[in-house]
Coordinates of C-alpha atoms in Angstrom, one line a residue:
X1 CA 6.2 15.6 0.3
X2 CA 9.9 14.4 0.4
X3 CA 10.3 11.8 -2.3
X4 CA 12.0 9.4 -0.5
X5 CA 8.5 9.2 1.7
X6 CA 6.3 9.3 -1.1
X7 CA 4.9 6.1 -0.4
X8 CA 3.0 8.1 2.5
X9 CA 0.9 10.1 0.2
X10 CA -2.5 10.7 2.4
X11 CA -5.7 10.3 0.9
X12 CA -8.1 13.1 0.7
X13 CA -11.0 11.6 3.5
X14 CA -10.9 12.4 6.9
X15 CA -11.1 9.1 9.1
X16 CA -14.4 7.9 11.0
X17 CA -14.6 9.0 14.3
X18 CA -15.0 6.4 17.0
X19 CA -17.6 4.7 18.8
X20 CA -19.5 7.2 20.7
X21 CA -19.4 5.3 24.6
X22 CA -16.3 6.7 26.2
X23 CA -14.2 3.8 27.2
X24 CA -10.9 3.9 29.5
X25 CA -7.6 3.8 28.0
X26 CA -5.7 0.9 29.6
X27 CA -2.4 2.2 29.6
X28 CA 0.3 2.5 32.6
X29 CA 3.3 4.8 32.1
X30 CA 5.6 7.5 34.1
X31 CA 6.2 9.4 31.1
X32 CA 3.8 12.4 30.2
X33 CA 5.2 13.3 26.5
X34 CA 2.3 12.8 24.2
X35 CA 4.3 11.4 21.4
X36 CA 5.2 8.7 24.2
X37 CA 1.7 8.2 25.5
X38 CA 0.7 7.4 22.0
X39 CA 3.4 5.1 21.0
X40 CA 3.3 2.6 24.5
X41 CA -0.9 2.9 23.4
X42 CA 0.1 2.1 20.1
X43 CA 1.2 -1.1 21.2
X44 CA -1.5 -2.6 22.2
X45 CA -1.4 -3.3 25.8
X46 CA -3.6 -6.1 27.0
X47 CA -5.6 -4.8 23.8
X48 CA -6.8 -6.4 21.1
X49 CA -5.7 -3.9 17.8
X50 CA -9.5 -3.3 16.6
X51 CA -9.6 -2.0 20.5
X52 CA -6.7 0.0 20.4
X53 CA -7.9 1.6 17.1
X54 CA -11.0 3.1 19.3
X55 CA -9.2 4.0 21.8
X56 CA -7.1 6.3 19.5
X57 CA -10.1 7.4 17.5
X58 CA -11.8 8.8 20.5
X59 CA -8.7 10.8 21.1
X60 CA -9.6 12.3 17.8
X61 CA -12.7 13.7 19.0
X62 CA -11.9 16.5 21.1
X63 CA -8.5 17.1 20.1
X64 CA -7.5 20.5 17.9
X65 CA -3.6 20.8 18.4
X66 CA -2.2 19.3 15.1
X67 CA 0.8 17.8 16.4
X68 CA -0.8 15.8 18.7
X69 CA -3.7 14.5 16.3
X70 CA -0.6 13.8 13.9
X71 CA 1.1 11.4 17.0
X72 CA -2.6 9.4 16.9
X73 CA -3.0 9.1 13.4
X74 CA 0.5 7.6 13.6
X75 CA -0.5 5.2 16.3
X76 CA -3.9 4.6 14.5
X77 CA -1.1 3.2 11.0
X78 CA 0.4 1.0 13.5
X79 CA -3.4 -0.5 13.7
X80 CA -4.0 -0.4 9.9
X81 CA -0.6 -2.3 9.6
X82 CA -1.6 -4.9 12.7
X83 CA -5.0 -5.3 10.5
X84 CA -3.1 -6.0 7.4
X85 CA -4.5 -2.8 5.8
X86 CA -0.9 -1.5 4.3
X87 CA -2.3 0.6 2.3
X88 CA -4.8 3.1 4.5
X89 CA -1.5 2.3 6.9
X90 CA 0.5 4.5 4.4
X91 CA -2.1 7.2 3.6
X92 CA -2.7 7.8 7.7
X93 CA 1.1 8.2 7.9
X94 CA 1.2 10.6 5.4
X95 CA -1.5 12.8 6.6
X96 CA 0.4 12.7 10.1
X97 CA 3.6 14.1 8.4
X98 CA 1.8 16.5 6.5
X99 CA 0.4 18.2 9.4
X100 CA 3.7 19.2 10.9
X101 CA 5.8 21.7 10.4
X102 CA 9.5 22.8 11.9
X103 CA 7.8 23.6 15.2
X104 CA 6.9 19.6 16.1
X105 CA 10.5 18.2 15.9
X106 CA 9.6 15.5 18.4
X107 CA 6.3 14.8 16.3
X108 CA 8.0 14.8 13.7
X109 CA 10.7 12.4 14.5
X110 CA 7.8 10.2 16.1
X111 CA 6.2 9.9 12.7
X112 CA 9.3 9.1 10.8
X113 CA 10.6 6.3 13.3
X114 CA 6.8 4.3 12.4
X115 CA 7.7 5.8 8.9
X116 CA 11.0 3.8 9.4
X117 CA 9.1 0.7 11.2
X118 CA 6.8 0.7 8.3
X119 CA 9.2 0.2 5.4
X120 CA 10.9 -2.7 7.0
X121 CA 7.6 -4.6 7.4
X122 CA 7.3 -4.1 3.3
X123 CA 11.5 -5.4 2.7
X124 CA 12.3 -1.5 1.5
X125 CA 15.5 -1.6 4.3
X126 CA 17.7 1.0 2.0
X127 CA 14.7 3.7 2.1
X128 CA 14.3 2.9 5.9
X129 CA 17.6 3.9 6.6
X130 CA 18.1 7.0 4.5
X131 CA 14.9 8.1 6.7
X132 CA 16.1 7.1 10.1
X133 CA 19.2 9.4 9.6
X134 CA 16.9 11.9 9.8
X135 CA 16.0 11.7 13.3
X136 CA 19.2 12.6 14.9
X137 CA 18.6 16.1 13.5
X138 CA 15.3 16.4 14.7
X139 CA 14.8 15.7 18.5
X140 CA 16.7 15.2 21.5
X141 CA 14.0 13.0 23.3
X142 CA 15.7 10.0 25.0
X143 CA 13.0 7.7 24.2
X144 CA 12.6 8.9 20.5
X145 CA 16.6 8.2 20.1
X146 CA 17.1 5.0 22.2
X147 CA 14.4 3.7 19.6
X148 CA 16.1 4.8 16.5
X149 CA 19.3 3.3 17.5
X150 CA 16.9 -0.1 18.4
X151 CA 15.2 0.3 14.6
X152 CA 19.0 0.7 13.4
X153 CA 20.0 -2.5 15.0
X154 CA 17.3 -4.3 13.8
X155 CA 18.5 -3.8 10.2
X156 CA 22.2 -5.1 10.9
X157 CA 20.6 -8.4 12.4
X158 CA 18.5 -8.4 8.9
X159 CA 21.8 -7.7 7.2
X160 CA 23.3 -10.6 8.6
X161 CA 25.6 -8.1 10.3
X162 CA 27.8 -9.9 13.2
X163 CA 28.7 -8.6 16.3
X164 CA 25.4 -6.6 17.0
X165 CA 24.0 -8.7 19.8
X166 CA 25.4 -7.2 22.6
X167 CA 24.7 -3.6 21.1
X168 CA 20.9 -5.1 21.3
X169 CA 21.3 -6.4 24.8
X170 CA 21.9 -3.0 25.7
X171 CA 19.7 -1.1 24.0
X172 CA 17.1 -3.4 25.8
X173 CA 18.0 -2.5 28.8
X174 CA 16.9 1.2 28.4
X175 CA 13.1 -0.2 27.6
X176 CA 12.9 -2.4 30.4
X177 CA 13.8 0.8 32.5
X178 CA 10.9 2.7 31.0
X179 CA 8.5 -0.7 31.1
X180 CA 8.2 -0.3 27.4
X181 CA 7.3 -4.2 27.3
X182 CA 6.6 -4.1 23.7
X183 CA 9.4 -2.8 22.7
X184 CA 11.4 -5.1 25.2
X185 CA 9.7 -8.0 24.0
X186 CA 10.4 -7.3 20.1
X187 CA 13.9 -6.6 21.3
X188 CA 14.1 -10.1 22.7
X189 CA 13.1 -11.6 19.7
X190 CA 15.7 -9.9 17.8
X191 CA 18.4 -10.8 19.5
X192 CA 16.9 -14.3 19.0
X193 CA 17.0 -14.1 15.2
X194 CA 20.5 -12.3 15.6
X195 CA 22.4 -15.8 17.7
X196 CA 20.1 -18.0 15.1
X197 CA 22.0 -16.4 12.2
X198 CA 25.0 -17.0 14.1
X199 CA 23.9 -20.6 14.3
X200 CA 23.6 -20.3 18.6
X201 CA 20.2 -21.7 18.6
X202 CA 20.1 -22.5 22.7
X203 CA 21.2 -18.7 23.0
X204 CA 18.5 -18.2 20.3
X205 CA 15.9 -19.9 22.2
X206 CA 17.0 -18.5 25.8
X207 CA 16.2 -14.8 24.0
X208 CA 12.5 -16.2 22.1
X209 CA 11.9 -17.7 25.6
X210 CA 12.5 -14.5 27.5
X211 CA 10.2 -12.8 24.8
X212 CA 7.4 -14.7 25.6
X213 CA 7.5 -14.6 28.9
X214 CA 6.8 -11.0 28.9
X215 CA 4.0 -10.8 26.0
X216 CA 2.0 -13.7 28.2
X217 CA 2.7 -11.5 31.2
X218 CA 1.3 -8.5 30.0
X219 CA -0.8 -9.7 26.8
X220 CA 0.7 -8.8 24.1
X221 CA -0.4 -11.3 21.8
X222 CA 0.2 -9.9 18.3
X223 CA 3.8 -9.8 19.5
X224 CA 3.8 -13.8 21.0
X225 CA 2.4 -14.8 17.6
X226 CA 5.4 -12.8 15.7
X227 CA 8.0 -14.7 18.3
X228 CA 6.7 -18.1 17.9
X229 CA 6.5 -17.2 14.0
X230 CA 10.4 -17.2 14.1
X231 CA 10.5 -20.2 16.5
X232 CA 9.0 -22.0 13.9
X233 CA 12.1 -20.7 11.4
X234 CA 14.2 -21.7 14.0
X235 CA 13.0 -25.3 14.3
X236 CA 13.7 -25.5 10.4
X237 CA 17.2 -24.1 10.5
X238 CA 18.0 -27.0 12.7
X239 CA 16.3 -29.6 10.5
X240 CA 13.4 -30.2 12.5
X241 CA 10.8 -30.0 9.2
X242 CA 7.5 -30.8 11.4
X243 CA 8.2 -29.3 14.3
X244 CA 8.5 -26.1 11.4
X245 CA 5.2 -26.6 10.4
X246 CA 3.5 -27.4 13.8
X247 CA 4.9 -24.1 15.5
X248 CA 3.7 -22.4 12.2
X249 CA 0.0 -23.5 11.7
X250 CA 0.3 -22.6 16.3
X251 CA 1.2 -19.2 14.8
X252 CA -1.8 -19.0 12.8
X253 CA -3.7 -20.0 15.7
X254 CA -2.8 -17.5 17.8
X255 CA -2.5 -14.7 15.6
X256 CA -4.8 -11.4 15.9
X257 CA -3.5 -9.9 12.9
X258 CA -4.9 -11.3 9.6
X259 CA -1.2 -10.5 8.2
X260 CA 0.2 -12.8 10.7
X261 CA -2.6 -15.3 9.7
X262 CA -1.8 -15.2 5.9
X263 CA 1.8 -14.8 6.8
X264 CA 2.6 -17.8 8.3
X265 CA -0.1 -19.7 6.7
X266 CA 2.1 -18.4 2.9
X267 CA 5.6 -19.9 5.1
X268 CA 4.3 -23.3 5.5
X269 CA 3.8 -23.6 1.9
X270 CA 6.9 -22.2 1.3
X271 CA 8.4 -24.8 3.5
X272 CA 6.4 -27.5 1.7
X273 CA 7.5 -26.1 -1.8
X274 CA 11.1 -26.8 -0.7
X275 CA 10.0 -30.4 -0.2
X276 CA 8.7 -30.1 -3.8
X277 CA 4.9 -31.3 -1.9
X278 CA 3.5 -29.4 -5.2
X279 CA -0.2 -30.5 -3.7
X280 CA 0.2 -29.5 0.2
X281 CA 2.0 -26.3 -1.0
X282 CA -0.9 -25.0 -2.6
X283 CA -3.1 -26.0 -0.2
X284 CA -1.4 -23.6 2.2
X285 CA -0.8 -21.1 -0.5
X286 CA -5.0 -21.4 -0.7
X287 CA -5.5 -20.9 2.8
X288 CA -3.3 -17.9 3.1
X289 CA -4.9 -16.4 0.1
X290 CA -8.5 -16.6 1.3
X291 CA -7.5 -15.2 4.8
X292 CA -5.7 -11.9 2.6
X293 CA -8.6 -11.7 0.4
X294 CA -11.2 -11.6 2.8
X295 CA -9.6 -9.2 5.2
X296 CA -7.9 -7.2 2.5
X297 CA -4.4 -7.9 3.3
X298 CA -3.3 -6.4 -0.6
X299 CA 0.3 -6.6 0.2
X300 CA 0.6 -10.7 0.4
X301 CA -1.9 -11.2 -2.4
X302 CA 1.0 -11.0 -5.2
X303 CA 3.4 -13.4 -3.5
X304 CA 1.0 -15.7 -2.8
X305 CA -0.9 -15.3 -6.0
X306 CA 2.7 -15.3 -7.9
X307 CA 3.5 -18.3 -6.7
X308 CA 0.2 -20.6 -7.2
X309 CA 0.3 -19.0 -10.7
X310 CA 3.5 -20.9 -10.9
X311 CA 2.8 -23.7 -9.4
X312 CA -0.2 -24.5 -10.8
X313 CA 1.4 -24.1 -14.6
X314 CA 3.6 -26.6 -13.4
X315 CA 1.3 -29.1 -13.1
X316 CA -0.5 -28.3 -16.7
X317 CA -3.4 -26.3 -14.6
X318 CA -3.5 -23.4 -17.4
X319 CA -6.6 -21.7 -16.3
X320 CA -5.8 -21.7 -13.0
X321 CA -2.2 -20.5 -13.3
X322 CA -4.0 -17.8 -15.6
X323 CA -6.7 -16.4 -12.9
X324 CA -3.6 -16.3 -10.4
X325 CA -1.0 -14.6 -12.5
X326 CA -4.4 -12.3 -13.5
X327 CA -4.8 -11.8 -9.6
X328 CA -1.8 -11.1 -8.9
X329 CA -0.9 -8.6 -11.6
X330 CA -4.2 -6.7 -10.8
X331 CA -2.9 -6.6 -6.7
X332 CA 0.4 -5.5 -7.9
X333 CA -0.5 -2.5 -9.9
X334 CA -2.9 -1.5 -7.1
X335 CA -0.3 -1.1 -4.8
X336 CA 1.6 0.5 -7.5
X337 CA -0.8 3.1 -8.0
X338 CA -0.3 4.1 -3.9
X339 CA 3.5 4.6 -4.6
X340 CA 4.5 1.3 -3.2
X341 CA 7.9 0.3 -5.3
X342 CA 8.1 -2.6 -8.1
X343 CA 10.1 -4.7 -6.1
X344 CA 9.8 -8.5 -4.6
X345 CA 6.7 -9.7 -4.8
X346 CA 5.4 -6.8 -6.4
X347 CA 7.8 -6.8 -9.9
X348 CA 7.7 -10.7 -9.9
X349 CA 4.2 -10.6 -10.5
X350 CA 4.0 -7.6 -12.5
X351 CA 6.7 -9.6 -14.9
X352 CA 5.0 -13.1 -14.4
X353 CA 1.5 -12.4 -16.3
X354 CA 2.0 -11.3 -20.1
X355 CA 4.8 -13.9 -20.0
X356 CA 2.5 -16.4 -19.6
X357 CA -0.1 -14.9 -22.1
X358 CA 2.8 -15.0 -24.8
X359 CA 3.4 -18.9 -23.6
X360 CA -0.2 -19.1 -23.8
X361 CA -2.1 -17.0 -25.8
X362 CA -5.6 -18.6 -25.6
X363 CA -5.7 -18.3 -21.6
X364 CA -6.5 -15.2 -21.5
X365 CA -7.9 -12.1 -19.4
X366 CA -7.0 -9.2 -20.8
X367 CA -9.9 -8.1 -21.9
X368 CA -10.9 -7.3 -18.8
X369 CA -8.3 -5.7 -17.2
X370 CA -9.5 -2.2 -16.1
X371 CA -9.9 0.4 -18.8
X372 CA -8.2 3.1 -16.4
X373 CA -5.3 0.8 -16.8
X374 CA -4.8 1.3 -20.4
X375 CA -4.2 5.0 -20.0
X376 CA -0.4 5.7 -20.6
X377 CA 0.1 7.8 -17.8
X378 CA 4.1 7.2 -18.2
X379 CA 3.6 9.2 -21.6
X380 CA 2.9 12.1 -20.2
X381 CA 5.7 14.8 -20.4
X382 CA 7.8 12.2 -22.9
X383 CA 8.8 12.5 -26.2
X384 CA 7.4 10.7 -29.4
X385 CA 11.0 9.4 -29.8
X386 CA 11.1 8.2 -26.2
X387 CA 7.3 7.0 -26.0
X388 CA 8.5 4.3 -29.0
X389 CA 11.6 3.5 -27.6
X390 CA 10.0 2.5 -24.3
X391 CA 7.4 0.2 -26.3
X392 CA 9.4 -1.3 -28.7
X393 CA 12.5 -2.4 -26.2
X394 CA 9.6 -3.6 -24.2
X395 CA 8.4 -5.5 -27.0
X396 CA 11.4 -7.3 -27.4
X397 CA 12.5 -8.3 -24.0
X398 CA 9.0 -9.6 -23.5
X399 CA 8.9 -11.8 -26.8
X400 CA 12.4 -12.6 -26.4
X401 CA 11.9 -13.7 -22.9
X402 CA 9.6 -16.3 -23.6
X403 CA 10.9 -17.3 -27.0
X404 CA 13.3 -20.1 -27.1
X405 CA 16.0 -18.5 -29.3
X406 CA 16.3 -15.2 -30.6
X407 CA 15.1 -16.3 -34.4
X408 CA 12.0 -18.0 -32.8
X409 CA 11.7 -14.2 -31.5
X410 CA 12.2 -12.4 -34.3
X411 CA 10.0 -14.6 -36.3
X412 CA 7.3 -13.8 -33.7
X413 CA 8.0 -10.2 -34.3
X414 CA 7.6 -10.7 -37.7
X415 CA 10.5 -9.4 -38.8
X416 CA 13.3 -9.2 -41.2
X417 CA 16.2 -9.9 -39.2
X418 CA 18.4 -6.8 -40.2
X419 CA 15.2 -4.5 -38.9
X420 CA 15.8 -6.6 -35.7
X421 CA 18.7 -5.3 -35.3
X422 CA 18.8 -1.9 -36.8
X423 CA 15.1 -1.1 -34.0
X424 CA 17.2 -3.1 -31.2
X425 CA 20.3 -0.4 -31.8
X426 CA 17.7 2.6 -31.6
X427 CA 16.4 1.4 -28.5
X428 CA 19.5 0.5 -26.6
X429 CA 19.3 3.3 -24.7
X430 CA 15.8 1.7 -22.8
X431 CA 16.5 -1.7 -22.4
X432 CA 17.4 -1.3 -18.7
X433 CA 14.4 0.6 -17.5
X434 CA 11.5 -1.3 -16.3
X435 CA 8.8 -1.4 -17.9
X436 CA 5.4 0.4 -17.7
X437 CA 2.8 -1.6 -16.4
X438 CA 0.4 0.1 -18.9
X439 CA 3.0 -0.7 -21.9
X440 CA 3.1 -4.7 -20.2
X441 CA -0.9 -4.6 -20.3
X442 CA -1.1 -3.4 -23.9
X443 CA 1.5 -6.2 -25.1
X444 CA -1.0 -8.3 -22.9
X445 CA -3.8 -7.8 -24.9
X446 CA -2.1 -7.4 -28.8
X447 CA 0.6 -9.4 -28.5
X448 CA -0.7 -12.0 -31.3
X449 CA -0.6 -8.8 -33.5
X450 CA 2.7 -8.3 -36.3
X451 CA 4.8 -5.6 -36.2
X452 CA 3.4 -3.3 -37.9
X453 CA 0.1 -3.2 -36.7
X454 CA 1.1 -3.6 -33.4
X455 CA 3.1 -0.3 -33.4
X456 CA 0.1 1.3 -35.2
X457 CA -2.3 0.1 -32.6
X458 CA -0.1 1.4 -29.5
X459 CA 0.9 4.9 -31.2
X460 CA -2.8 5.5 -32.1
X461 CA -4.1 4.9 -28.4
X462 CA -1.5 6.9 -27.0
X463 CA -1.8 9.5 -28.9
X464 CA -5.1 9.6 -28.8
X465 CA -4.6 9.7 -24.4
X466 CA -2.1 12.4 -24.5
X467 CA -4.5 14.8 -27.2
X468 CA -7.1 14.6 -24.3
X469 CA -4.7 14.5 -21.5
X470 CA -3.0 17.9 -23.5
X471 CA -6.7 19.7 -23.8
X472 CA -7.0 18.7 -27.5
X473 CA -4.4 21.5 -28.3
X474 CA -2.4 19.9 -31.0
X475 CA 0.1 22.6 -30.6
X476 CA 0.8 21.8 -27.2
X477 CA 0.8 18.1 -28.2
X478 CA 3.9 18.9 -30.7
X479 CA 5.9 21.0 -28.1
X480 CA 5.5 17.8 -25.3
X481 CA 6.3 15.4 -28.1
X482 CA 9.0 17.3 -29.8
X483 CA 7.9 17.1 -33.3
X484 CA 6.8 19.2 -35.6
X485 CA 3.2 21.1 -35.8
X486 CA 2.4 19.2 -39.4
X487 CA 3.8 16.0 -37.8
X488 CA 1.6 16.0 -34.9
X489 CA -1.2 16.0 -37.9
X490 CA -0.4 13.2 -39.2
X491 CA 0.2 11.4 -35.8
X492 CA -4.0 12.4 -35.7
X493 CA -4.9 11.9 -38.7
X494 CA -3.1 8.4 -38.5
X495 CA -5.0 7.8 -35.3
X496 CA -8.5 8.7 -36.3
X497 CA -7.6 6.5 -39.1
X498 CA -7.0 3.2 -36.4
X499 CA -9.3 4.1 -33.9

């Protein structure tokens, strides 16, 4: 699969069939394209989203042609991503794609656009756009284009782009033709968020009004809960601090989608945490934490977990600030592990946790971190030379991060301060790549070791993970590592020796 989609990976397990009564798909359209049918189903039409997810699994059922079954499973993401289930979202996607080939341009270009749709729910805007340039080159369908020039829009009014209103206006206009209503209605709430940047709230609220005129008309309520979301936004943009809140916890009410729930729920604490109301802001951050946990909404759970880590080590709360910087790290490298990127949410609680272990080295949970996490996968097919500089610039920014000078940090290190220096120099070359989560995990659970031992410990265990990964062939180990066959026995001997 393209890299640049690699976050769709699919999973190898085919996806349960549905409910075996036949029920009628509630769906009124002119067009007959299949890609088409499946995206105005896709949107839920006077459906709830656990209905529209059977509807689209019965069309499993019978159905053999593989670009059509790839245009359901993409409608069947959109339900995963209405559910809050981002990561089965991105697996479906993937196994849509991967059942294409040049033949199913249209199908193709179907997939990408919710591809496209997908990675601007999860903040990843540059990767959105590098695919959406794609679709030009792959179909001639009006419908397909009109809605890539829409997605394209949309990004400009994220951008804080000016003069794309009007652009929006009439790219609308093609969807009310068609009686897309979704569509329309998403478009109307746009061009809402696009006059609010540009501080013309009536306009604003003319647009959000027009919006919900059509979801309540046609029952699209996943779509009234995102509009009165960003009424709520609005009303704090004009100062209006409880009306904010009252239009947000109306948001929650309303809401199908358990993101939405935990969403807005995580914005009113936000809100409160700009008052600095330390108590009512993790209330909320509570609230929207159970609803994600319960439902499995992964994606929010490092935010949210991120930030009542912080907040409660604000206000002295050590253990729990260490179970939610231990949740949150945990969620993070899960989503990790199904290609989703270190960024936001994701790196700041991947970089929050063995901070605060350093801070506070008797609240910890380390020891139970999964063992699969402590297996050095980023190792593999590096270097000895490179393997250590990775770890030991990693060491350094970690204690140096949460040292309050660099002696403190070196005297953690437990080292002579020319040594400092002379292992800083060596590693230059790796102090700007992020670090492992494995490598974070490990300083985790040995920081309180010295230097020495330290480095002993973490070359023994890797080592010791690339033997096995390398079928115990120590000659093959010396080749990958670039050493030297009677180094590589040392490096073996040394960690039989540790372990």
């Amino acid at each position: 699969m393209d890299p640049l989609i690699s976050i769709f990976k699919p999973e190898e397990r085919a996806l349960t069939s549905g409910p075996g009564d036949q029920v009628s798909v509630d769906i009124s359209t002119q067009n007959t394209r299949w890609v088409e049918f499946t995206a105005h189903l896709s949107q839920f039409n006077r459906l709830t989203v656990p209905e529209t997810r059977e509807q689209l699994e019965l069309l499993l059922k019978n159905e053999h042609d593989p670009a059509k079954l790839a245009s359901v499973y993409t409608g069947l993401s959109r339900c995963y991503v209405g559910e809050g289930d981002f990561i089965r979202a991105a697996d479906i996607l993937g196994q849509a794609y991967s059942m294409l080939d040049d033949s199913d341009r249209d199908t193709q270009a179907f997939v990408l656009l919710e591809m496209v749709a997908f990675l601007a729910i999860i903040d990843n805007h540059d990767k959105s756009l590098l695919v959406l340039n794609n679709i030009p080159m792959l179909t001639k369908s009006k419908y397909l284009l009109n809605l890539a020039k829409y997605y394209r829009l949309v990004h400009l009014v994220r951008d804080n782009k000016k003069n794309v209103i009007y652009d929006l206006i009439d790219s609308a206009r093609y969807f009310e033709e068609i009686d897309s209503y979704g569509t329309l209605a998403y478009h109307y709430k746009n061009i809402g968020n696009a006059y609010r940047v540009n501080r013309q709230f009536d306009e604003a609220m003319t647009y959000y009004q027009r919006g919900i005129e059509i979801v309540e008309e046609h029952g699209l309520n996943h779509i009234k809960a995102a509009i009165y979301h960003d009424i709520g936004m609005w009303k704090f943009h004009q100062g209006d601090f409880e009306g904010s809140i009252q239009t947000l916890l109306q948001t929650e009410s309303i809401a199908d989608s358990y993101f939405t729930r935990s969403f807005a729920l995580a914005n009113i604490a936000y809100l409160y945490l700009h008052k600095t109301l330390l108590d009512l802001s993790i209330d909320y951050f509570k609230r929207s934490l159970d609803i994600a946990v319960k439902n499995g909404v992964i994606f929010l759970i490092p935010g949210i977990c991120y930030y009542l880590g912080t907040l409660s080590e604000k206000q002295k709360d050590l253990h729990s600030a260490e179970k939610y910087y231990h949740q949150a790290y945990l969620a993070a490298n899960e989503l990790i592990d199904h290609n989703f990127e270190c960024r936001g949410d994701i790196k700041r609680a991947i970089q929050a946790y063995v901070p605060f272990l350093i801070r506070h080295p008797h609240q910890t949970q380390a020891e139970s971190l999964p063992r699969n996490k402590m297996e050095f996968e980023f190792a593999v097919n590096k270097t000895f030379r490179e393997i250590r500089g990775i770890f030991q610039s990693s060491l350094f920014r970690r204690v140096l991060q949460n040292s309050a000078s660099k002696t403190e940090g070196i005297k953690k290190l437990g080292l002579a301060q020319r040594t400092f220096y002379t292992v800083r120099e060596r590693t230059a070359g790796f102090q700007d790549q992020p670090i492992p989560a494995e490598v974070d995990q490990f300083i985790a659970k040995y920081h309180h070791l010295p230097w020495k031992e330290i480095n002993q410990k973490f070359e023994a265990l890797v080592v010791s993970y690339l033997y096995a990964t390398y079928d115990h062939n120590k000659k093959k180990l010396a080749e990958k590592l670039n050493i030297s066959y009677p180094g590589v026995l040392q490096l073996t001997a040394r960690m039989k020796s540790s372990l």
